[in-house]
Structure formats: structure tokens, C-alpha cells
Coordinates of N, CA and C in Angstrom, one line a residue:
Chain A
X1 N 9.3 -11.6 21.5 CA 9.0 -10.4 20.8 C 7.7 -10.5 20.0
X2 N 7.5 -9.0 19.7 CA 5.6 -9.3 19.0 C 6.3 -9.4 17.4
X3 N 5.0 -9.9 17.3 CA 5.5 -10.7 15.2 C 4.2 -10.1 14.9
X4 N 4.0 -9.5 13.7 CA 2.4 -8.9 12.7 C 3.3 -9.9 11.4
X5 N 2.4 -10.7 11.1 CA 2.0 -11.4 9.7 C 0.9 -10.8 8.9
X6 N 1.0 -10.8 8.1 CA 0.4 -10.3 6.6 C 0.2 -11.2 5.5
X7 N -0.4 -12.4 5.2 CA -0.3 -13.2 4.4 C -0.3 -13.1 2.9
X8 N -1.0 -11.8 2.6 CA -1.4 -11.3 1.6 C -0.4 -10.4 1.0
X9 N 0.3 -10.7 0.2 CA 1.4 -9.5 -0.3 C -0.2 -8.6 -1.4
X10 N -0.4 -9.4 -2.5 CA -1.2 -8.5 -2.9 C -2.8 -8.9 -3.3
X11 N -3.7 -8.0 -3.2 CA -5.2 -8.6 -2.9 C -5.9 -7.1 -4.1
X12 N -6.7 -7.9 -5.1 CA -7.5 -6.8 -5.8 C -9.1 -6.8 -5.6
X13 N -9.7 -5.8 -5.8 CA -11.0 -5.8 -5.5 C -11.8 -4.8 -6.7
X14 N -12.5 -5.2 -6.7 CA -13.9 -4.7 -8.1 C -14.6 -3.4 -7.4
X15 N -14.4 -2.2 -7.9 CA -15.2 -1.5 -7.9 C -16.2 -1.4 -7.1
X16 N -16.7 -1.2 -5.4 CA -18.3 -1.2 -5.1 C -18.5 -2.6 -4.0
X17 N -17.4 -3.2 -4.8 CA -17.6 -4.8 -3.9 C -16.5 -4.0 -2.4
X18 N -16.7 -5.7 -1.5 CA -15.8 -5.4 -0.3 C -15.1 -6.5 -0.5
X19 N -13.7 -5.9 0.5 CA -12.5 -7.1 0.5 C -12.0 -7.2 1.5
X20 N -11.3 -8.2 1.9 CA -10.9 -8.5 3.3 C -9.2 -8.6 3.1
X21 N -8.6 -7.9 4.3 CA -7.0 -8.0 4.5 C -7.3 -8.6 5.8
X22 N -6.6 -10.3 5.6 CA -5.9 -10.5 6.9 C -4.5 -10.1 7.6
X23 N -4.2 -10.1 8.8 CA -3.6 -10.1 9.6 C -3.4 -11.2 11.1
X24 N -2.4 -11.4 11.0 CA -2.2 -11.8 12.5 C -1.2 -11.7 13.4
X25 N -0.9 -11.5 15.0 CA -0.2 -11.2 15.5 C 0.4 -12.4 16.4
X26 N 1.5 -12.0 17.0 CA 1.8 -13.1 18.4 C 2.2 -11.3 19.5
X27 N 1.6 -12.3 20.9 CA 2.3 -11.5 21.8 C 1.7 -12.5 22.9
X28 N 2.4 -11.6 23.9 CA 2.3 -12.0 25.5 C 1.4 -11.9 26.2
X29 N 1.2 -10.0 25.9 CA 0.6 -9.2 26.5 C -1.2 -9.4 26.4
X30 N -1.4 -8.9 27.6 CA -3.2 -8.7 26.9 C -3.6 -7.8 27.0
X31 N -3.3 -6.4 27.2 CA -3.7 -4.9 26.8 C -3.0 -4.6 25.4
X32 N -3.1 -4.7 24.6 CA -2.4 -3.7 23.9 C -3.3 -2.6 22.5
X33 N -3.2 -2.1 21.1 CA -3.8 -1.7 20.4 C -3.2 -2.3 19.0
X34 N -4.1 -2.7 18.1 CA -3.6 -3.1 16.5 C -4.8 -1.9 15.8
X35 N -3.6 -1.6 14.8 CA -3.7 -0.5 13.9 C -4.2 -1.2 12.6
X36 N -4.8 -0.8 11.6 CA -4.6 -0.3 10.0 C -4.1 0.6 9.4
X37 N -2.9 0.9 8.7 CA -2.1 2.0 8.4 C -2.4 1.6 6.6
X38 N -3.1 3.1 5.8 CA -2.7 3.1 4.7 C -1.8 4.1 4.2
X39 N -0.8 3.6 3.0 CA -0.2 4.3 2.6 C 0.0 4.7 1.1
X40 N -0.8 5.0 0.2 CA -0.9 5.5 -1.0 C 0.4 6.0 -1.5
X41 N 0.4 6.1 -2.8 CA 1.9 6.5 -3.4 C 2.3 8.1 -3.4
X42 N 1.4 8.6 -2.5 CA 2.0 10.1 -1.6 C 3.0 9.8 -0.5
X43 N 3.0 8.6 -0.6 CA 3.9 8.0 0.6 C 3.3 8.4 2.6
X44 N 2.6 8.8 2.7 CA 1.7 9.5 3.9 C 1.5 7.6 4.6
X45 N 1.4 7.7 5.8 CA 0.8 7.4 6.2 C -0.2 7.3 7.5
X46 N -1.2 6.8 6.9 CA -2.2 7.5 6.9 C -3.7 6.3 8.4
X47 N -3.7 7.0 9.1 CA -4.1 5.8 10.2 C -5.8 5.6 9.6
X48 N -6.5 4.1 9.4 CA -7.3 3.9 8.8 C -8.4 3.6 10.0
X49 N -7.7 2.7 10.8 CA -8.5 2.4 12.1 C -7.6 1.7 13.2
X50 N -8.5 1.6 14.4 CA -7.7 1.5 15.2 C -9.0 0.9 16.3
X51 N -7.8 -0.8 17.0 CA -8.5 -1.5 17.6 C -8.0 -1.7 19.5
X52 N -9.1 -1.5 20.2 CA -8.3 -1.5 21.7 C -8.7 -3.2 21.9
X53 N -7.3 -3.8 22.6 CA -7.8 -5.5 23.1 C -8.7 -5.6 23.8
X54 N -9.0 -4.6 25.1 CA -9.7 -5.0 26.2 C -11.3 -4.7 25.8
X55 N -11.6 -4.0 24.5 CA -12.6 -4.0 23.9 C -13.1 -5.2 22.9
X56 N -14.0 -6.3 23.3 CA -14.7 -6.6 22.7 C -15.3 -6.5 21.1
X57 N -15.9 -5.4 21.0 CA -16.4 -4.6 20.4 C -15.6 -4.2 19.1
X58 N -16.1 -5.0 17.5 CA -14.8 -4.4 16.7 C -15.1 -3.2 16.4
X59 N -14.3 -2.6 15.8 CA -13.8 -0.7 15.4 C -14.6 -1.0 14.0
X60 N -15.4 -0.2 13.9 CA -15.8 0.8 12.5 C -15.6 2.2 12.3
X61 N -14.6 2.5 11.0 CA -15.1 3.4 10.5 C -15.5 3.9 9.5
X62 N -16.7 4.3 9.0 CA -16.8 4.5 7.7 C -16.9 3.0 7.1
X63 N -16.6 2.9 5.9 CA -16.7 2.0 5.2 C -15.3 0.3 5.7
X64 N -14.9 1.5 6.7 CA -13.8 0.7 7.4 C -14.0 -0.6 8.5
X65 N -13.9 -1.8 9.1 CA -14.2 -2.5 10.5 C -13.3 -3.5 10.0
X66 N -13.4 -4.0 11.3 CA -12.2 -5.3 11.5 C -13.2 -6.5 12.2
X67 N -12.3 -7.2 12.1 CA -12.9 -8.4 12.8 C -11.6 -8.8 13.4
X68 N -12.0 -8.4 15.2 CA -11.2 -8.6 16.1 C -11.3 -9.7 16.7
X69 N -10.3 -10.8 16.4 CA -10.6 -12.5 17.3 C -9.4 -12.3 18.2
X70 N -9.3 -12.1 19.7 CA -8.7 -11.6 20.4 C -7.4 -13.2 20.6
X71 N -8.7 -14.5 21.0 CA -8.1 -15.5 21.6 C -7.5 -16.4 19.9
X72 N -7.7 -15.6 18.9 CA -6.7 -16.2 17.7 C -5.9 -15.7 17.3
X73 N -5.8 -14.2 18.1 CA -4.3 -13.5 17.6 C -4.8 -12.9 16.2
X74 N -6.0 -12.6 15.4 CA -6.3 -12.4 14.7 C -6.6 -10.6 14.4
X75 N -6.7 -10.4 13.4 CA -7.1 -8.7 13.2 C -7.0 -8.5 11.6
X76 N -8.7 -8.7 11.0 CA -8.6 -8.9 9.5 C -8.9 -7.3 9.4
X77 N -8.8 -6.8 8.0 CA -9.3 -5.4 7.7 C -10.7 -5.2 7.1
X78 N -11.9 -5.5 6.9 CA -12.9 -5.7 5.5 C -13.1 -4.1 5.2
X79 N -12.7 -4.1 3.8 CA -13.5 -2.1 3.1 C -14.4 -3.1 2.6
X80 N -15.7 -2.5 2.3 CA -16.9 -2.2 1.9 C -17.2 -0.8 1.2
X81 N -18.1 -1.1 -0.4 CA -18.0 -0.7 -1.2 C -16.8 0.2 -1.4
X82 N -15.7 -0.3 -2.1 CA -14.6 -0.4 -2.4 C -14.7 0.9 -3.7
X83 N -13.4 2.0 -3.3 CA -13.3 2.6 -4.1 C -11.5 3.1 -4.4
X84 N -11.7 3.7 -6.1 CA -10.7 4.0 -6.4 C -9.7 4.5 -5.2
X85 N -10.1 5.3 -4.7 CA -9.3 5.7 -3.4 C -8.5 4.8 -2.7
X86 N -9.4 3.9 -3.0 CA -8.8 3.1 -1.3 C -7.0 2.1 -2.1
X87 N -7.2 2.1 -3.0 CA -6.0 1.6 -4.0 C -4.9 2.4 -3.4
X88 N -3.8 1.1 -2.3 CA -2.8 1.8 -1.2 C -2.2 0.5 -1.2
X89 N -1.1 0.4 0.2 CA -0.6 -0.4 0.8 C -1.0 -0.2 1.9
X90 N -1.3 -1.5 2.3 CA -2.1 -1.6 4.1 C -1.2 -2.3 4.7
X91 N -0.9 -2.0 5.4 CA -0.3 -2.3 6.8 C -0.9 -2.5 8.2
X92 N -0.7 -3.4 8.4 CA -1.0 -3.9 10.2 C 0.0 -4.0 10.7
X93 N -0.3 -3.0 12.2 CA 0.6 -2.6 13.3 C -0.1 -2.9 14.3
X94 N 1.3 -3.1 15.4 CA 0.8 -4.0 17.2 C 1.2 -2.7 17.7
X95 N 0.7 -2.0 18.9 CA 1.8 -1.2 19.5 C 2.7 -2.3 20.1
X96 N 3.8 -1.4 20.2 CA 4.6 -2.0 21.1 C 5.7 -0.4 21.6
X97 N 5.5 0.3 21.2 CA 6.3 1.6 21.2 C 7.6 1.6 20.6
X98 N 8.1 1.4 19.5 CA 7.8 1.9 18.5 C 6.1 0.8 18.0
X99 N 5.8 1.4 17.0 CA 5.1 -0.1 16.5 C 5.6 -1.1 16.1
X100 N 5.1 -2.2 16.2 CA 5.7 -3.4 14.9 C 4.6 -4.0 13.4
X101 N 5.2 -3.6 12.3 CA 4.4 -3.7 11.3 C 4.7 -4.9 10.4
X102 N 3.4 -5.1 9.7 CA 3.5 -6.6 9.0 C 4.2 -6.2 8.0
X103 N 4.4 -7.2 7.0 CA 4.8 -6.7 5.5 C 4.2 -6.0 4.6
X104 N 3.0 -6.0 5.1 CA 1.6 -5.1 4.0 C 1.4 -6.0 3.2
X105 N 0.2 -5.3 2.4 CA -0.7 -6.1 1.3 C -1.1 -4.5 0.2
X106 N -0.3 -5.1 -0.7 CA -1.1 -3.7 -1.9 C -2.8 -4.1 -2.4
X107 N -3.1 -3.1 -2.4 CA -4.5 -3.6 -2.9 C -5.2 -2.5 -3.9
X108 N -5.2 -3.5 -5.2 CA -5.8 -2.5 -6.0 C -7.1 -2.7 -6.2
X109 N -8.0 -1.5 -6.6 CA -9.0 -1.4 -7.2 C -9.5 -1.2 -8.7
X110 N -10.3 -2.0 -8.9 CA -10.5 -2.5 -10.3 C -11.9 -1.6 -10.9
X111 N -11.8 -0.6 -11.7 CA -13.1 0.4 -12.2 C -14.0 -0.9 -13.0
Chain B
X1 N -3.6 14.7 18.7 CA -2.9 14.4 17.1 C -1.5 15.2 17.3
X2 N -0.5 15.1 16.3 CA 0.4 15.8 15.8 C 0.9 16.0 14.9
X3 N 1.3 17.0 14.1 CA 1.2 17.8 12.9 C 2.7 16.8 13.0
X4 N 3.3 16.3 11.7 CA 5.4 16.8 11.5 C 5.1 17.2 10.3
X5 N 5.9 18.2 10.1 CA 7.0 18.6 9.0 C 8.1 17.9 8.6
X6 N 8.1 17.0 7.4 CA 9.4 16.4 7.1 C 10.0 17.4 5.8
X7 N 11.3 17.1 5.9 CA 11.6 18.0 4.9 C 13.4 17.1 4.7
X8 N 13.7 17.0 3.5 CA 13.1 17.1 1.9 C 12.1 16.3 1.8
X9 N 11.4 16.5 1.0 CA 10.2 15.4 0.8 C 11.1 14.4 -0.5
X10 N 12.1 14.9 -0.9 CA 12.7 14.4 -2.1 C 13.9 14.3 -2.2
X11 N 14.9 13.4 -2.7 CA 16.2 14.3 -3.0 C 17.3 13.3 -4.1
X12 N 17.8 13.5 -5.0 CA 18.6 12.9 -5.2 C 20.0 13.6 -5.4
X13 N 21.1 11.9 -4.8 CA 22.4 12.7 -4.2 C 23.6 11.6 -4.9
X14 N 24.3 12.2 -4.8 CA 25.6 12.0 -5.4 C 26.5 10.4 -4.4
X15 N 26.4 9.5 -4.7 CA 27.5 8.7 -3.7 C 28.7 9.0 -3.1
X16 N 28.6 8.6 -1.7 CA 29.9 9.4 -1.4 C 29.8 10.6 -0.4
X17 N 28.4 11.2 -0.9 CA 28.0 12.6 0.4 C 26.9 11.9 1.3
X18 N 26.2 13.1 2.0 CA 25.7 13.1 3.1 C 24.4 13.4 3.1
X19 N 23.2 13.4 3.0 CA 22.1 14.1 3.5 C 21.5 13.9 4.7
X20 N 20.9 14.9 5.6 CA 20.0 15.6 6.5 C 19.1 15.9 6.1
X21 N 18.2 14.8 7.0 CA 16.3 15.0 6.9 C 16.2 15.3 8.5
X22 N 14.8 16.8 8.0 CA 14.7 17.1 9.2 C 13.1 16.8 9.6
X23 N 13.1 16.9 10.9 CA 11.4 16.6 11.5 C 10.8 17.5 12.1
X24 N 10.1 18.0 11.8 CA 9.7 19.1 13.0 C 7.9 19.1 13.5
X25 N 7.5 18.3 14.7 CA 6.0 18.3 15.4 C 5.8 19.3 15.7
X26 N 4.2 19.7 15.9 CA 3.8 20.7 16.2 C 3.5 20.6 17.8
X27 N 4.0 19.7 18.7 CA 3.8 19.5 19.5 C 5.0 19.2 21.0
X28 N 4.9 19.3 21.8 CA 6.2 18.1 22.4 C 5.4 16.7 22.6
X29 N 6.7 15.7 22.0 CA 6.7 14.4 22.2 C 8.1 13.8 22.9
X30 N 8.1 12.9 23.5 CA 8.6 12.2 24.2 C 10.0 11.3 23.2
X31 N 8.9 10.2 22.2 CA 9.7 9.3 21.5 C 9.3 9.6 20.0
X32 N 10.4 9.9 19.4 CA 10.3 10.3 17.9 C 11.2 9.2 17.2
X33 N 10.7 8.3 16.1 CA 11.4 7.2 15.5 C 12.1 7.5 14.4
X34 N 12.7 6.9 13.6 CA 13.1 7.0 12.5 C 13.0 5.5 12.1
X35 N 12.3 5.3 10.7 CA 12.1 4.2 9.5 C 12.9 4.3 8.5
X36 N 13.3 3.2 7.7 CA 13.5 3.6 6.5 C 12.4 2.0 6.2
X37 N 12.0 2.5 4.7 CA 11.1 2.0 4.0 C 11.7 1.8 2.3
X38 N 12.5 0.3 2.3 CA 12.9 0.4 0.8 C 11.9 0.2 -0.1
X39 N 12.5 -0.1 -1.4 CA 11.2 0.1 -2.2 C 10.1 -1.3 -1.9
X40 N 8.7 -0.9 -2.1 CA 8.0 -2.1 -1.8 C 8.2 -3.1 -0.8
X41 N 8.6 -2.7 0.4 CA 8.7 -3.0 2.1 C 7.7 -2.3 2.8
X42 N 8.2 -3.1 3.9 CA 7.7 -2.7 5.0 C 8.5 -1.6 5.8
X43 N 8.2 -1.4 6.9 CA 8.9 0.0 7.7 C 9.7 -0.9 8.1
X44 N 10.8 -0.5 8.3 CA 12.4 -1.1 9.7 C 12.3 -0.1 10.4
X45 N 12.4 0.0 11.8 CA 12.9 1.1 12.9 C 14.7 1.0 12.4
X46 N 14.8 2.6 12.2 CA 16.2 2.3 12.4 C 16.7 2.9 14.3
X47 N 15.8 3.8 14.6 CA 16.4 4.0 15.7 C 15.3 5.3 16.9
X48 N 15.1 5.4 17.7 CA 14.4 5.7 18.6 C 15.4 7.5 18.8
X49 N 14.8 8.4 19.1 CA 15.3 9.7 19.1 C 15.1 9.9 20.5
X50 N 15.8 10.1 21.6 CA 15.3 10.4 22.5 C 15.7 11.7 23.5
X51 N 15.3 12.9 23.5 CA 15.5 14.2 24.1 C 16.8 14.0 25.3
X52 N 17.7 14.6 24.6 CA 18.4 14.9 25.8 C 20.0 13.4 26.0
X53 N 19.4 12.7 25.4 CA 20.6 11.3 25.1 C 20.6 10.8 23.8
X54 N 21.6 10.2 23.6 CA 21.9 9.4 22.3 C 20.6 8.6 22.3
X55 N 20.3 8.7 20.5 CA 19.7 7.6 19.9 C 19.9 6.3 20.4
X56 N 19.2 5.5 20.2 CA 19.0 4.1 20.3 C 18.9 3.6 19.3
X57 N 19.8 2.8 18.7 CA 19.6 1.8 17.1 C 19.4 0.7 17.2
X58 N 18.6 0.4 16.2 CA 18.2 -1.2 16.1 C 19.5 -1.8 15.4
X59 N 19.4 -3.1 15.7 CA 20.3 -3.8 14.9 C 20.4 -4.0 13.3
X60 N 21.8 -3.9 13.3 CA 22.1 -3.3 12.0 C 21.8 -1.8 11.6
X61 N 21.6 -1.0 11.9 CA 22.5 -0.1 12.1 C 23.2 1.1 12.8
X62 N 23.8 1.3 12.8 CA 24.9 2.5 13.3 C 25.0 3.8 13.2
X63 N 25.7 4.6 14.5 CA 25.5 6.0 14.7 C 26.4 6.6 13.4
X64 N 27.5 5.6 12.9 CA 28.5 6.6 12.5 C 27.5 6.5 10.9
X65 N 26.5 6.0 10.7 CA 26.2 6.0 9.3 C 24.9 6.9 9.2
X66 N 24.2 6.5 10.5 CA 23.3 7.2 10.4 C 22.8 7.8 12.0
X67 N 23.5 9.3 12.1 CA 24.1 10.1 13.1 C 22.3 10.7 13.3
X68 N 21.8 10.7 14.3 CA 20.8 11.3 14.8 C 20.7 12.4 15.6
X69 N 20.5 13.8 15.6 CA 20.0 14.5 16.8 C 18.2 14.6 17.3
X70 N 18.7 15.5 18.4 CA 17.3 15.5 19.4 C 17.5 16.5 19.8
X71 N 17.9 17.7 20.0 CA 17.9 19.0 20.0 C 17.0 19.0 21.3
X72 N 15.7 19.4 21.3 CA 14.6 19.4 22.0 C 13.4 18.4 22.0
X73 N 12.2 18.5 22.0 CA 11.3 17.9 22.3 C 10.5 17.9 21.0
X74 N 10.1 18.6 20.0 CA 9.8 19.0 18.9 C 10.4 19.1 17.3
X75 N 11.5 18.5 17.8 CA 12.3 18.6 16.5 C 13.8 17.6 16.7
X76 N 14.2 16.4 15.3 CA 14.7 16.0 15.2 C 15.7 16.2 13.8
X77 N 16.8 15.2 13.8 CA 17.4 15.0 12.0 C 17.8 14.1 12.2
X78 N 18.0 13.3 11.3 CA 18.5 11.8 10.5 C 19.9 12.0 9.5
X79 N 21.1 12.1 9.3 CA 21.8 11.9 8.3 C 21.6 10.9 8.2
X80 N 21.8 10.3 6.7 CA 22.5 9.2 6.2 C 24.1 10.1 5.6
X81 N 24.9 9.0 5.9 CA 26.2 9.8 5.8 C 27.2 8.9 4.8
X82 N 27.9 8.7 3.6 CA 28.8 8.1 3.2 C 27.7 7.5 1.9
X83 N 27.0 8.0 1.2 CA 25.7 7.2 0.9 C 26.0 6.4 -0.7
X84 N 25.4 5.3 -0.6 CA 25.7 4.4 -1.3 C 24.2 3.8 -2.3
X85 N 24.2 3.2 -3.3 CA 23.0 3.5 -4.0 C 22.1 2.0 -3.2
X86 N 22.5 1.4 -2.2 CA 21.9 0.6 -1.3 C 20.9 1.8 -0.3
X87 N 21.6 2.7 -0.2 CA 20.7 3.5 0.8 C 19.7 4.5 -0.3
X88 N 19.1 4.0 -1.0 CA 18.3 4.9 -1.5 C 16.9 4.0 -1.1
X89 N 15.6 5.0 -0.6 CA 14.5 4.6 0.3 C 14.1 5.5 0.4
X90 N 13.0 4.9 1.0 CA 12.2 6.4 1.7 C 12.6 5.9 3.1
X91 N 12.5 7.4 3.9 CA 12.8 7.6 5.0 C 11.6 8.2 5.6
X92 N 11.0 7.7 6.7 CA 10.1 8.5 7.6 C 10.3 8.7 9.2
X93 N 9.6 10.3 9.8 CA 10.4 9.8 11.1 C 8.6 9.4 11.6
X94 N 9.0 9.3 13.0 CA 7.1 9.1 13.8 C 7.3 9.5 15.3
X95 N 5.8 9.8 15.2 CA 5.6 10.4 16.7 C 4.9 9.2 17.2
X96 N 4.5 9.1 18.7 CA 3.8 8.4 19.7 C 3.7 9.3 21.0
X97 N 2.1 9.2 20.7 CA 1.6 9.6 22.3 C 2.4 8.7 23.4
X98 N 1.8 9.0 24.7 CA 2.2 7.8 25.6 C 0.9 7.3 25.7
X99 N 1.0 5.9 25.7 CA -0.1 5.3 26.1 C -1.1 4.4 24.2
X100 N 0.5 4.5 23.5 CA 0.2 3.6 22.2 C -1.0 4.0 21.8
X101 N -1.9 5.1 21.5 CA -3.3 5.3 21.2 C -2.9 5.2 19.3
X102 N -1.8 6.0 19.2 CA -1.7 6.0 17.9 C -0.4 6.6 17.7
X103 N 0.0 6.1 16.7 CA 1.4 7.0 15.8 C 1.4 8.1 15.0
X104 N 2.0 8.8 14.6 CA 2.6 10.0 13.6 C 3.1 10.2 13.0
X105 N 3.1 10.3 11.4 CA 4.1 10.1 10.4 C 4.1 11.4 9.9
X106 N 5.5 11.9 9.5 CA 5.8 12.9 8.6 C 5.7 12.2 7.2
X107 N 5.7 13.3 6.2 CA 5.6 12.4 4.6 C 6.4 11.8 4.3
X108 N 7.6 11.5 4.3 CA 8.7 10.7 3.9 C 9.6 11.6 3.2
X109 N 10.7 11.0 3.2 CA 11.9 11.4 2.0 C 12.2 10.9 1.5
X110 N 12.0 10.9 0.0 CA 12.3 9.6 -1.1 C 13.8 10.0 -1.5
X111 N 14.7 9.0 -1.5 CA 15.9 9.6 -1.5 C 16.2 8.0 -2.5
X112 N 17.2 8.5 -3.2 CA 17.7 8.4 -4.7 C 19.3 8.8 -4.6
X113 N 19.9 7.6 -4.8 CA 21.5 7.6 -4.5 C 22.0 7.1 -5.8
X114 N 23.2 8.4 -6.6 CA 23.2 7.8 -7.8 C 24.9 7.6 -8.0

């Protein structure tokens, strides 16, 4: 069965700086898609980015990118210039239909 | 994409009763989920909604506690039934395209069992 690790229960970040959420997965498969899911205390959640395996190439958006290490099972999150906004719980998700999600990592922002 | 409507977004209930959360996509979908999410967790699938046949539950839990319909292709409900101040969570349901591109969450229902 696929496993998402989150090592990070909770990670804070300064104002303007960037920060890194790891993640890691186990699976079998070699197609599949890993998510970033934020969820702010609207409770929403909210898809941040999104990475395909057979792509190379990591996902940016915005202030958002990953560092996809395919042959480590890895999938970190880095925000760059960090803002009040981004103060959530992140979650990393494998598909698998349903998904499977780590434990998250709260991360606050520091003015 | 796909729009859901969750509804209550809120609720606090008496131990002992029942509430119904409802889901409603702006779309047809195939597989519609149900989560619960206690406080400061992660998501658990509680059970897979699927048009036309009985739910699928994950382990540990059950239809008689938490009774699901599937009516159609666009619209789902969740009881929790017999409720105990263990079952107080947020509940969310989710959509999926085919082909894993991405998920769908309605807002949740923060539910409060007193």
C-alpha cells in the first residue's frame, strides 16, 4: 500500500524568507501524481500544486515549486517570499483514488 | 474543475441524535469520498460513494453508524448516526476526475457533539 510521510508536524517561517516542507512517499507504481494541499482555518482545501512522475521537470507555481526526486521517493514543498497568507496546514498527497495524505505540517508565518 | 456545495458548514448536536451532511457537485462524477478530519489530523477516508451501489468503508467504520447515499451522479449524504462526543470533527466529502489529475473538496462540516 502507498505511505505519504511528513516529518515535519510543525515548521515557521519569517516574513519574505522561503521555507521548505518535506515529504516522502513509498509506492510500486511509476506513473502516478503527488499533490500539495493547503488548508487554512476556513477549513477549504485548497490544491497548491501539483506534480506528474513521468515528468522530469519540477511544478512551479507562483511563489510555489517542489523538488521532485523521483528515484528517492521524495516530494519537498519550498514557498518563497513567504507570506502572512500562506500560514495553513500542508498536506502531501499520492493519488491513488481516493488520495493518500501525510499527516501535514502547520506552518506559520512570522510578521 | 468542480464546484461542491457542502452543507452545514457547522453544527452543534445533542448526543444520542443524528446529522446529515449533504454534497452537491456542479458536475457528474464518478467517485465521491467522504473524510473525517479530527481536530489537528490528517484526512481518514471513511468511505468511497459510489452511484448506483452501496458505499464502500474503510476499516473501522460502518454503514449502521455512518449510512451513506448516492442518489445520482452529482449529489451525495453522510449521516453520522447515534453521535457521541468522539464523533465531533470536521467532515469533508471529495470529488476525483478519472485519471488522478486532481481532487475536490467541499468546505467541511465542523460538527461539535455535546
Amino acid at each position: 500500500a502507498q505511505t505519504v510521510t511528513q516529518s515535519q508536524p510543525e515548521m515557521s517561517v519569517q516574513e519574505a524568507e522561503t521555507v521548505t516542507l518535506s515529504c516522502t512517499y513509498d509506492t510500486s507504481e511509476s506513473d502516478y501524481y503527488l499533490f500539495w494541499y493547503k488548508q487554512p482555518p476556513s477549513r477549504q482545501m485548497i490544491l497548491v500544486i501539483r506534480q506528474e512522475a513521468y515528468k522530469q521537470q519540477n511544478a512551479t507555481e507562483n511563489r510555489f515549486s517542489v523538488n521532485f526526486q523521483k528515484a528517492a521517493k521524495s516530494f519537498s514543498l519550498k514557498i518563497s517570499d513567504s507570506q502572512l497568507g500562506d500560514a495553513a496546514m500542508y498536506f502531501c498527497a499520492y493519488s491513488n483514488t481516493p488520495l493518500v495524505f501525510g499527516k501535514g505540517t502547520r506552518l506559520s508565518v512570522i510578521a | 474543475s468542480a464546484v461542491i456545495s457542502q452543507k452545514p458548514s457547522r453544527d452543534i448536536c445533542q448526543r444520542g441524535t443524528s446529522l446529515t451532511i449533504q454534497c452537491q457537485v456542479d458536475s457528474q462524477v464518478t467517485m465521491m469520498f467522504w473524510y473525517r478530519q479530527q481536530p489537528g489530523q490528517s484526512l481518514t477516508l471513511i468511505a468511497t460513494a459510489n452511484q448506483g451501489s452501496e458505499a464502500t468503508y474503510e476499516s473501522g467504520f460502518v454503514i449502521d453508524k455512518f449510512p451513506i447515499s448516492r442518489p445520482n451522479l452529482t449529489f451525495s449524504t453522510l449521516t453520522v448516526s447515534n453521535m457521541s462526543p468522539e464523533d465531533s470533527s470536521i467532515y469533508l466529502c471529495s470529488v476525483e476526475h478519472r485519471g488522478n489529475t486532481e481532487a475536490f473538496f467541499g468546505q467541511g462540516t465542523r460538527l461539535t457533539v455535546v
